[in-house]
Amino acid sequence: MLKFDPSRLAHLDQIKSRLIGAAGRLNDDHNVLIRQRTETKATIVRLEENMRLSREPDAIKPRLVEAKAYLAHVEARLIAIKATIEQVQESASAAGGLHRSCEEFIERKGRIVA
Amino acid sequence: MTIVAKLSGMLKATRSAAAEVREGLESVRVQIIALKDKRQHLEFAPVPKAEALKRLDDFTAFISERAARLITPEAFMHREGYRMPALESYNLDAGDLALGLAAPVVRDLLAAKIEAKYAATDGPTADEHRRMLEKLDAEILDLELVEESLVRAAEAAGIEILRRGDADPRAVLASTDSLPS
């Protein structure tokens, strides 16, 4: 005879909350990266403009190269974080679904016992 | 052995244990999916051939009787004032009439098709069907309990493994002493 332990629901709730929390933090990181990308793009535009107007463009060039390399790095991190967010959101959704179905199971079981 | 080498060995062993648990779990999950597919297939298994043929006979009798009520031999037997039956005035549906009159032919055609469909195997009776579904359900639950047991063991060892979103609540909420060890 299978016995049930309704307190297991709390454990499932913890997992669900942890995943939702992780998805939230990843979203925050994603937003930070978006901001960094925007700022870097603006820096690149500014540096390019300075180079165009400067009498010594070669002095600015290393900073421009550095800014472009940083932009590529941010873009790569954005792609990676987007994939992670998707994965974590999927896991959070599965954990949420399982938690709900277990809650409903306990409710039904409670009604049968009552 | 240096502490770094020791830690590196421990890390390797932990990774290997985690991989082993994941592999074991995957194998159980593959079996669950296969059994669920089998169950879904069984759920829609056809009724036994004899039952399908009986249903066909009932259908044939129904369309035949309906046609017989729609138009009778007496409609052609009046001596005086005979008028050819007009479908509209008798409120007859020509399709129903034709189908009813051709009922024996329709029955033979469909019976041959039913025989062909059951050529490979017969369908289970209602009792057999229920028993087969119950057996599969029990097998699926047993596997889900093994899966939950593996997940809990992994969690206890600090290995994070997510449960399936469609895991059976009976397994997920089972008390630890109800799980296979």
mmCIF file of C-alpha atoms in Angstrom:
data_model
loop_
_atom_site.group_PDB
_atom_site.id
_atom_site.type_symbol
_atom_site.label_atom_id
_atom_site.label_comp_id
_atom_site.label_asym_id
_atom_site.label_seq_id
_atom_site.Cartn_x
_atom_site.Cartn_y
_atom_site.Cartn_z
ATOM 1 C CA MET A 1 0.000 0.000 0.000
ATOM 2 C CA LEU A 2 1.426 3.306 -1.099
ATOM 3 C CA LYS A 3 1.633 5.895 1.677
ATOM 4 C CA PHE A 4 1.762 9.610 1.032
ATOM 5 C CA ASP A 5 3.683 12.322 2.771
ATOM 6 C CA PRO A 6 1.974 15.691 2.116
ATOM 7 C CA SER A 7 4.997 17.484 3.599
ATOM 8 C CA ARG A 8 6.838 16.590 0.361
ATOM 9 C CA LEU A 9 4.811 19.413 -1.185
ATOM 10 C CA ALA A 10 6.897 21.951 0.745
ATOM 11 C CA HIS A 11 10.045 20.488 -0.824
ATOM 12 C CA LEU A 12 8.525 20.858 -4.299
ATOM 13 C CA ASP A 13 7.552 24.417 -3.415
ATOM 14 C CA GLN A 14 11.162 25.165 -2.435
ATOM 15 C CA ILE A 15 12.450 23.806 -5.756
ATOM 16 C CA LYS A 16 9.867 25.829 -7.667
ATOM 17 C CA SER A 17 10.728 29.021 -5.741
ATOM 18 C CA ARG A 18 14.450 28.443 -6.217
ATOM 19 C CA LEU A 19 14.001 28.075 -9.982
ATOM 20 C CA ILE A 20 11.738 31.117 -10.195
ATOM 21 C CA GLY A 21 14.318 33.058 -8.164
ATOM 22 C CA ALA A 22 17.119 31.880 -10.472
ATOM 23 C CA ALA A 23 15.122 32.920 -13.524
ATOM 24 C CA GLY A 24 14.561 36.344 -11.932
ATOM 25 C CA ARG A 25 18.263 36.805 -11.178
ATOM 26 C CA LEU A 26 19.177 35.720 -14.703
ATOM 27 C CA ASN A 27 16.718 38.275 -16.046
ATOM 28 C CA ASP A 28 18.409 40.952 -13.934
ATOM 29 C CA ASP A 29 21.803 39.891 -15.325
ATOM 30 C CA HIS A 30 20.331 39.974 -18.802
ATOM 31 C CA ASN A 31 19.120 43.530 -18.250
ATOM 32 C CA VAL A 32 22.559 44.557 -17.003
ATOM 33 C CA LEU A 33 24.117 43.089 -20.149
ATOM 34 C CA ILE A 34 21.605 44.913 -22.345
ATOM 35 C CA ARG A 35 22.552 48.162 -20.618
ATOM 36 C CA GLN A 36 26.251 47.402 -21.070
ATOM 37 C CA ARG A 37 25.662 46.661 -24.755
ATOM 38 C CA THR A 38 23.836 49.965 -25.255
ATOM 39 C CA GLU A 39 26.550 51.913 -23.405
ATOM 40 C CA THR A 40 29.323 50.173 -25.361
ATOM 41 C CA LYS A 41 27.587 50.860 -28.652
ATOM 42 C CA ALA A 42 27.295 54.510 -27.658
ATOM 43 C CA THR A 43 31.002 54.549 -26.724
ATOM 44 C CA ILE A 44 31.890 53.084 -30.128
ATOM 45 C CA VAL A 45 29.827 55.728 -31.944
ATOM 46 C CA ARG A 46 31.488 58.449 -29.868
ATOM 47 C CA LEU A 47 34.983 57.062 -30.475
ATOM 48 C CA GLU A 48 34.337 56.720 -34.210
ATOM 49 C CA GLU A 49 33.152 60.312 -34.327
ATOM 50 C CA ASN A 50 36.204 61.447 -32.351
ATOM 51 C CA MET A 51 38.444 59.516 -34.734
ATOM 52 C CA ARG A 52 36.829 61.188 -37.719
ATOM 53 C CA LEU A 53 37.351 64.651 -36.250
ATOM 54 C CA SER A 54 40.695 64.063 -34.541
ATOM 55 C CA ARG A 55 44.031 65.116 -35.930
ATOM 56 C CA GLU A 56 45.529 62.014 -34.332
ATOM 57 C CA PRO A 57 43.065 59.218 -34.994
ATOM 58 C CA ASP A 58 45.653 56.543 -34.259
ATOM 59 C CA ALA A 59 45.660 57.633 -30.637
ATOM 60 C CA ILE A 60 41.960 56.782 -30.388
ATOM 61 C CA LYS A 61 42.079 53.574 -32.418
ATOM 62 C CA PRO A 62 43.198 51.208 -29.566
ATOM 63 C CA ARG A 63 40.265 52.357 -27.441
ATOM 64 C CA LEU A 64 37.903 51.744 -30.338
ATOM 65 C CA VAL A 65 39.297 48.236 -30.878
ATOM 66 C CA GLU A 66 38.976 47.569 -27.180
ATOM 67 C CA ALA A 67 35.357 48.818 -27.146
ATOM 68 C CA LYS A 68 34.473 46.633 -30.139
ATOM 69 C CA ALA A 69 36.060 43.588 -28.520
ATOM 70 C CA TYR A 70 34.108 44.301 -25.338
ATOM 71 C CA LEU A 71 30.897 44.610 -27.375
ATOM 72 C CA ALA A 72 31.551 41.199 -28.948
ATOM 73 C CA HIS A 73 32.132 39.770 -25.472
ATOM 74 C CA VAL A 74 28.861 41.281 -24.185
ATOM 75 C CA GLU A 75 26.968 39.968 -27.232
ATOM 76 C CA ALA A 76 28.346 36.467 -26.615
ATOM 77 C CA ARG A 77 27.314 36.622 -22.959
ATOM 78 C CA LEU A 78 23.859 37.808 -23.978
ATOM 79 C CA ILE A 79 23.410 34.838 -26.292
ATOM 80 C CA ALA A 80 24.538 32.457 -23.548
ATOM 81 C CA ILE A 81 22.348 34.037 -20.884
ATOM 82 C CA LYS A 82 19.305 33.990 -23.155
ATOM 83 C CA ALA A 83 19.748 30.233 -23.638
ATOM 84 C CA THR A 84 20.161 29.741 -19.877
ATOM 85 C CA ILE A 85 17.100 31.872 -19.110
ATOM 86 C CA GLU A 86 15.037 29.813 -21.519
ATOM 87 C CA GLN A 87 16.219 26.594 -19.911
ATOM 88 C CA VAL A 88 15.621 27.813 -16.364
ATOM 89 C CA GLN A 89 12.199 29.199 -17.242
ATOM 90 C CA GLU A 90 11.288 25.841 -18.761
ATOM 91 C CA SER A 91 12.439 24.061 -15.597
ATOM 92 C CA ALA A 92 10.563 26.558 -13.407
ATOM 93 C CA SER A 93 7.434 26.030 -15.451
ATOM 94 C CA ALA A 94 7.765 22.225 -15.143
ATOM 95 C CA ALA A 95 8.372 22.534 -11.392
ATOM 96 C CA GLY A 96 5.348 24.853 -11.101
ATOM 97 C CA GLY A 97 3.163 22.408 -13.044
ATOM 98 C CA LEU A 98 4.259 19.493 -10.902
ATOM 99 C CA HIS A 99 3.679 21.459 -7.694
ATOM 100 C CA ARG A 100 0.169 22.368 -8.874
ATOM 101 C CA SER A 101 -0.726 18.818 -9.845
ATOM 102 C CA CYS A 102 0.541 17.572 -6.457
ATOM 103 C CA GLU A 103 -1.512 20.232 -4.665
ATOM 104 C CA GLU A 104 -4.601 19.147 -6.598
ATOM 105 C CA PHE A 105 -3.825 15.511 -5.787
ATOM 106 C CA ILE A 106 -3.675 16.286 -2.068
ATOM 107 C CA GLU A 107 -6.907 18.295 -2.286
ATOM 108 C CA ARG A 108 -8.676 15.420 -4.064
ATOM 109 C CA LYS A 109 -7.289 12.924 -1.588
ATOM 110 C CA GLY A 110 -8.431 15.148 1.292
ATOM 111 C CA ARG A 111 -11.938 15.253 -0.136
ATOM 112 C CA ILE A 112 -12.006 11.467 -0.489
ATOM 113 C CA VAL A 113 -10.831 10.973 3.092
ATOM 114 C CA ALA A 114 -13.275 13.608 4.382
ATOM 115 C CA MET B 1 49.489 13.049 -2.694
ATOM 116 C CA THR B 2 48.931 16.776 -2.562
ATOM 117 C CA ILE B 3 45.687 18.255 -1.291
ATOM 118 C CA VAL B 4 44.955 19.556 -4.812
ATOM 119 C CA ALA B 5 45.372 16.071 -6.272
ATOM 120 C CA LYS B 6 43.127 14.646 -3.535
ATOM 121 C CA LEU B 7 40.422 17.275 -4.147
ATOM 122 C CA SER B 8 40.698 16.765 -7.871
ATOM 123 C CA GLY B 9 40.193 13.022 -7.384
ATOM 124 C CA MET B 10 37.175 13.633 -5.160
ATOM 125 C CA LEU B 11 35.713 16.025 -7.696
ATOM 126 C CA LYS B 12 36.198 13.448 -10.423
ATOM 127 C CA ALA B 13 34.499 10.780 -8.314
ATOM 128 C CA THR B 14 31.584 13.120 -7.547
ATOM 129 C CA ARG B 15 31.176 13.966 -11.211
ATOM 130 C CA SER B 16 31.292 10.325 -12.146
ATOM 131 C CA ALA B 17 28.662 9.474 -9.483
ATOM 132 C CA ALA B 18 26.438 12.291 -10.756
ATOM 133 C CA ALA B 19 26.804 11.058 -14.331
ATOM 134 C CA GLU B 20 25.960 7.522 -13.213
ATOM 135 C CA VAL B 21 22.808 8.696 -11.403
ATOM 136 C CA ARG B 22 21.763 10.749 -14.440
ATOM 137 C CA GLU B 23 22.295 7.778 -16.748
ATOM 138 C CA GLY B 24 20.306 5.471 -14.476
ATOM 139 C CA LEU B 25 17.529 8.003 -14.254
ATOM 140 C CA GLU B 26 17.479 8.514 -17.994
ATOM 141 C CA SER B 27 17.128 4.799 -18.545
ATOM 142 C CA VAL B 28 14.136 4.699 -16.152
ATOM 143 C CA ARG B 29 12.607 7.727 -17.851
ATOM 144 C CA VAL B 30 12.993 6.136 -21.280
ATOM 145 C CA GLN B 31 11.138 3.062 -19.998
ATOM 146 C CA ILE B 32 8.371 5.262 -18.555
ATOM 147 C CA ILE B 33 7.923 7.047 -21.875
ATOM 148 C CA ALA B 34 7.848 3.723 -23.747
ATOM 149 C CA LEU B 35 5.219 2.292 -21.376
ATOM 150 C CA LYS B 36 3.117 5.467 -21.578
ATOM 151 C CA ASP B 37 3.199 5.226 -25.378
ATOM 152 C CA LYS B 38 2.158 1.603 -25.140
ATOM 153 C CA ARG B 39 -0.682 2.564 -22.806
ATOM 154 C CA GLN B 40 -1.909 5.291 -25.133
ATOM 155 C CA HIS B 41 -1.863 2.819 -27.996
ATOM 156 C CA LEU B 42 -3.739 0.236 -25.940
ATOM 157 C CA GLU B 43 -6.301 2.795 -24.813
ATOM 158 C CA PHE B 44 -7.490 3.139 -28.402
ATOM 159 C CA ALA B 45 -7.232 -0.560 -29.251
ATOM 160 C CA PRO B 46 -10.275 -1.718 -31.225
ATOM 161 C CA VAL B 47 -13.028 -3.821 -29.710
ATOM 162 C CA PRO B 48 -13.041 -7.563 -30.567
ATOM 163 C CA LYS B 49 -13.973 -8.398 -34.152
ATOM 164 C CA ALA B 50 -17.171 -10.156 -33.063
ATOM 165 C CA GLU B 51 -18.312 -6.954 -31.347
ATOM 166 C CA ALA B 52 -17.517 -4.826 -34.412
ATOM 167 C CA LEU B 53 -19.489 -7.248 -36.611
ATOM 168 C CA LYS B 54 -22.396 -7.204 -34.140
ATOM 169 C CA ARG B 55 -22.404 -3.392 -34.300
ATOM 170 C CA LEU B 56 -22.451 -3.635 -38.092
ATOM 171 C CA ASP B 57 -25.411 -6.017 -37.941
ATOM 172 C CA ASP B 58 -27.266 -3.620 -35.625
ATOM 173 C CA PHE B 59 -26.548 -0.746 -38.007
ATOM 174 C CA THR B 60 -27.704 -2.788 -41.011
ATOM 175 C CA ALA B 61 -30.909 -3.747 -39.226
ATOM 176 C CA PHE B 62 -31.526 -0.104 -38.308
ATOM 177 C CA ILE B 63 -31.155 1.290 -41.845
ATOM 178 C CA SER B 64 -33.082 -1.605 -43.305
ATOM 179 C CA GLU B 65 -36.039 -1.185 -40.905
ATOM 180 C CA ARG B 66 -36.090 2.562 -41.438
ATOM 181 C CA ALA B 67 -36.306 2.086 -45.205
ATOM 182 C CA ALA B 68 -39.043 -0.505 -44.753
ATOM 183 C CA ARG B 69 -41.062 2.027 -42.763
ATOM 184 C CA LEU B 70 -40.478 4.722 -45.374
ATOM 185 C CA ILE B 71 -41.923 2.772 -48.261
ATOM 186 C CA THR B 72 -43.991 -0.426 -48.149
ATOM 187 C CA PRO B 73 -45.001 -2.976 -50.833
ATOM 188 C CA GLU B 74 -48.630 -1.865 -50.297
ATOM 189 C CA ALA B 75 -47.758 1.470 -51.918
ATOM 190 C CA PHE B 76 -47.677 -0.437 -55.234
ATOM 191 C CA MET B 77 -50.691 -2.679 -54.696
ATOM 192 C CA HIS B 78 -53.677 -0.288 -54.873
ATOM 193 C CA ARG B 79 -56.177 -1.220 -57.564
ATOM 194 C CA GLU B 80 -57.935 2.110 -57.790
ATOM 195 C CA GLY B 81 -56.327 5.517 -57.726
ATOM 196 C CA TYR B 82 -52.776 4.230 -57.859
ATOM 197 C CA ARG B 83 -50.207 6.951 -57.967
ATOM 198 C CA MET B 84 -46.535 6.345 -58.213
ATOM 199 C CA PRO B 85 -44.981 7.136 -54.801
ATOM 200 C CA ALA B 86 -43.468 10.592 -54.954
ATOM 201 C CA LEU B 87 -40.567 10.942 -52.632
ATOM 202 C CA GLU B 88 -41.568 14.499 -51.684
ATOM 203 C CA SER B 89 -45.153 13.695 -50.799
ATOM 204 C CA TYR B 90 -44.116 10.702 -48.682
ATOM 205 C CA ASN B 91 -41.518 12.877 -47.081
ATOM 206 C CA LEU B 92 -38.910 10.322 -48.064
ATOM 207 C CA ASP B 93 -35.218 10.829 -48.124
ATOM 208 C CA ALA B 94 -33.897 9.116 -51.217
ATOM 209 C CA GLY B 95 -30.505 8.512 -49.599
ATOM 210 C CA ASP B 96 -31.983 6.789 -46.533
ATOM 211 C CA LEU B 97 -34.240 4.741 -48.760
ATOM 212 C CA ALA B 98 -31.413 3.642 -51.082
ATOM 213 C CA LEU B 99 -29.138 2.840 -48.149
ATOM 214 C CA GLY B 100 -31.880 0.805 -46.436
ATOM 215 C CA LEU B 101 -32.748 -1.161 -49.542
ATOM 216 C CA ALA B 102 -29.063 -1.854 -50.214
ATOM 217 C CA ALA B 103 -28.445 -2.770 -46.556
ATOM 218 C CA PRO B 104 -27.400 -6.418 -47.214
ATOM 219 C CA VAL B 105 -24.864 -5.270 -49.831
ATOM 220 C CA VAL B 106 -23.571 -2.521 -47.521
ATOM 221 C CA ARG B 107 -23.289 -5.084 -44.708
ATOM 222 C CA ASP B 108 -21.253 -7.526 -46.827
ATOM 223 C CA LEU B 109 -18.928 -4.778 -48.062
ATOM 224 C CA LEU B 110 -18.246 -3.424 -44.595
ATOM 225 C CA ALA B 111 -17.977 -6.893 -43.049
ATOM 226 C CA ALA B 112 -15.225 -7.768 -45.554
ATOM 227 C CA LYS B 113 -13.403 -4.558 -44.640
ATOM 228 C CA ILE B 114 -13.747 -5.286 -40.919
ATOM 229 C CA GLU B 115 -12.431 -8.837 -41.465
ATOM 230 C CA ALA B 116 -9.422 -7.364 -43.295
ATOM 231 C CA LYS B 117 -8.727 -4.891 -40.484
ATOM 232 C CA TYR B 118 -8.680 -7.725 -37.944
ATOM 233 C CA ALA B 119 -6.602 -10.036 -40.150
ATOM 234 C CA ALA B 120 -3.473 -9.616 -38.017
ATOM 235 C CA THR B 121 -5.014 -9.737 -34.546
ATOM 236 C CA ASP B 122 -8.285 -9.506 -32.679
ATOM 237 C CA GLY B 123 -9.095 -6.695 -30.246
ATOM 238 C CA PRO B 124 -9.268 -7.364 -26.482
ATOM 239 C CA THR B 125 -12.605 -7.761 -24.741
ATOM 240 C CA ALA B 126 -13.691 -5.008 -22.332
ATOM 241 C CA ASP B 127 -12.480 -7.062 -19.328
ATOM 242 C CA GLU B 128 -9.167 -7.924 -20.975
ATOM 243 C CA HIS B 129 -8.739 -4.288 -22.015
ATOM 244 C CA ARG B 130 -9.351 -3.054 -18.461
ATOM 245 C CA ARG B 131 -6.959 -5.657 -17.020
ATOM 246 C CA MET B 132 -4.234 -4.791 -19.558
ATOM 247 C CA LEU B 133 -4.562 -1.062 -18.788
ATOM 248 C CA GLU B 134 -4.438 -1.725 -15.040
ATOM 249 C CA LYS B 135 -1.300 -3.859 -15.486
ATOM 250 C CA LEU B 136 0.399 -1.135 -17.529
ATOM 251 C CA ASP B 137 -0.642 1.540 -15.022
ATOM 252 C CA ALA B 138 0.872 -0.509 -12.216
ATOM 253 C CA GLU B 139 4.102 -0.983 -14.190
ATOM 254 C CA ILE B 140 4.294 2.758 -14.940
ATOM 255 C CA LEU B 141 3.710 3.638 -11.275
ATOM 256 C CA ASP B 142 6.411 1.159 -10.190
ATOM 257 C CA LEU B 143 8.869 2.836 -12.551
ATOM 258 C CA GLU B 144 7.834 6.307 -11.379
ATOM 259 C CA LEU B 145 8.500 5.200 -7.795
ATOM 260 C CA VAL B 146 11.969 3.988 -8.822
ATOM 261 C CA GLU B 147 12.526 7.333 -10.572
ATOM 262 C CA GLU B 148 11.453 9.304 -7.494
ATOM 263 C CA SER B 149 13.673 7.136 -5.322
ATOM 264 C CA LEU B 150 16.656 7.930 -7.582
ATOM 265 C CA VAL B 151 15.847 11.653 -7.577
ATOM 266 C CA ARG B 152 15.661 11.711 -3.769
ATOM 267 C CA ALA B 153 18.924 9.768 -3.451
ATOM 268 C CA ALA B 154 20.583 12.249 -5.816
ATOM 269 C CA GLU B 155 19.176 15.194 -3.845
ATOM 270 C CA ALA B 156 20.469 13.683 -0.613
ATOM 271 C CA ALA B 157 23.911 13.434 -2.220
ATOM 272 C CA GLY B 158 23.729 17.068 -3.301
ATOM 273 C CA ILE B 159 23.202 16.261 -6.980
ATOM 274 C CA GLU B 160 20.489 18.458 -8.408
ATOM 275 C CA ILE B 161 18.122 16.601 -10.719
ATOM 276 C CA LEU B 162 14.820 18.085 -11.740
ATOM 277 C CA ARG B 163 11.651 16.070 -11.644
ATOM 278 C CA ARG B 164 9.575 15.733 -14.781
ATOM 279 C CA GLY B 165 6.705 18.218 -14.966
ATOM 280 C CA ASP B 166 4.309 15.351 -15.661
ATOM 281 C CA ALA B 167 5.609 13.062 -12.915
ATOM 282 C CA ASP B 168 2.895 11.118 -11.091
ATOM 283 C CA PRO B 169 1.964 12.945 -7.835
ATOM 284 C CA ARG B 170 1.516 9.534 -6.174
ATOM 285 C CA ALA B 171 5.243 8.888 -6.686
ATOM 286 C CA VAL B 172 6.393 12.434 -5.958
ATOM 287 C CA LEU B 173 4.376 12.585 -2.722
ATOM 288 C CA ALA B 174 5.065 9.001 -1.669
ATOM 289 C CA SER B 175 6.478 8.612 1.800
ATOM 290 C CA THR B 176 10.119 7.542 1.784
ATOM 291 C CA ASP B 177 9.305 4.104 3.197
ATOM 292 C CA SER B 178 6.929 3.514 0.251
ATOM 293 C CA LEU B 179 9.736 3.955 -2.263
ATOM 294 C CA PRO B 180 11.878 1.080 -3.494
ATOM 295 C CA SER B 181 15.265 1.110 -1.806
#
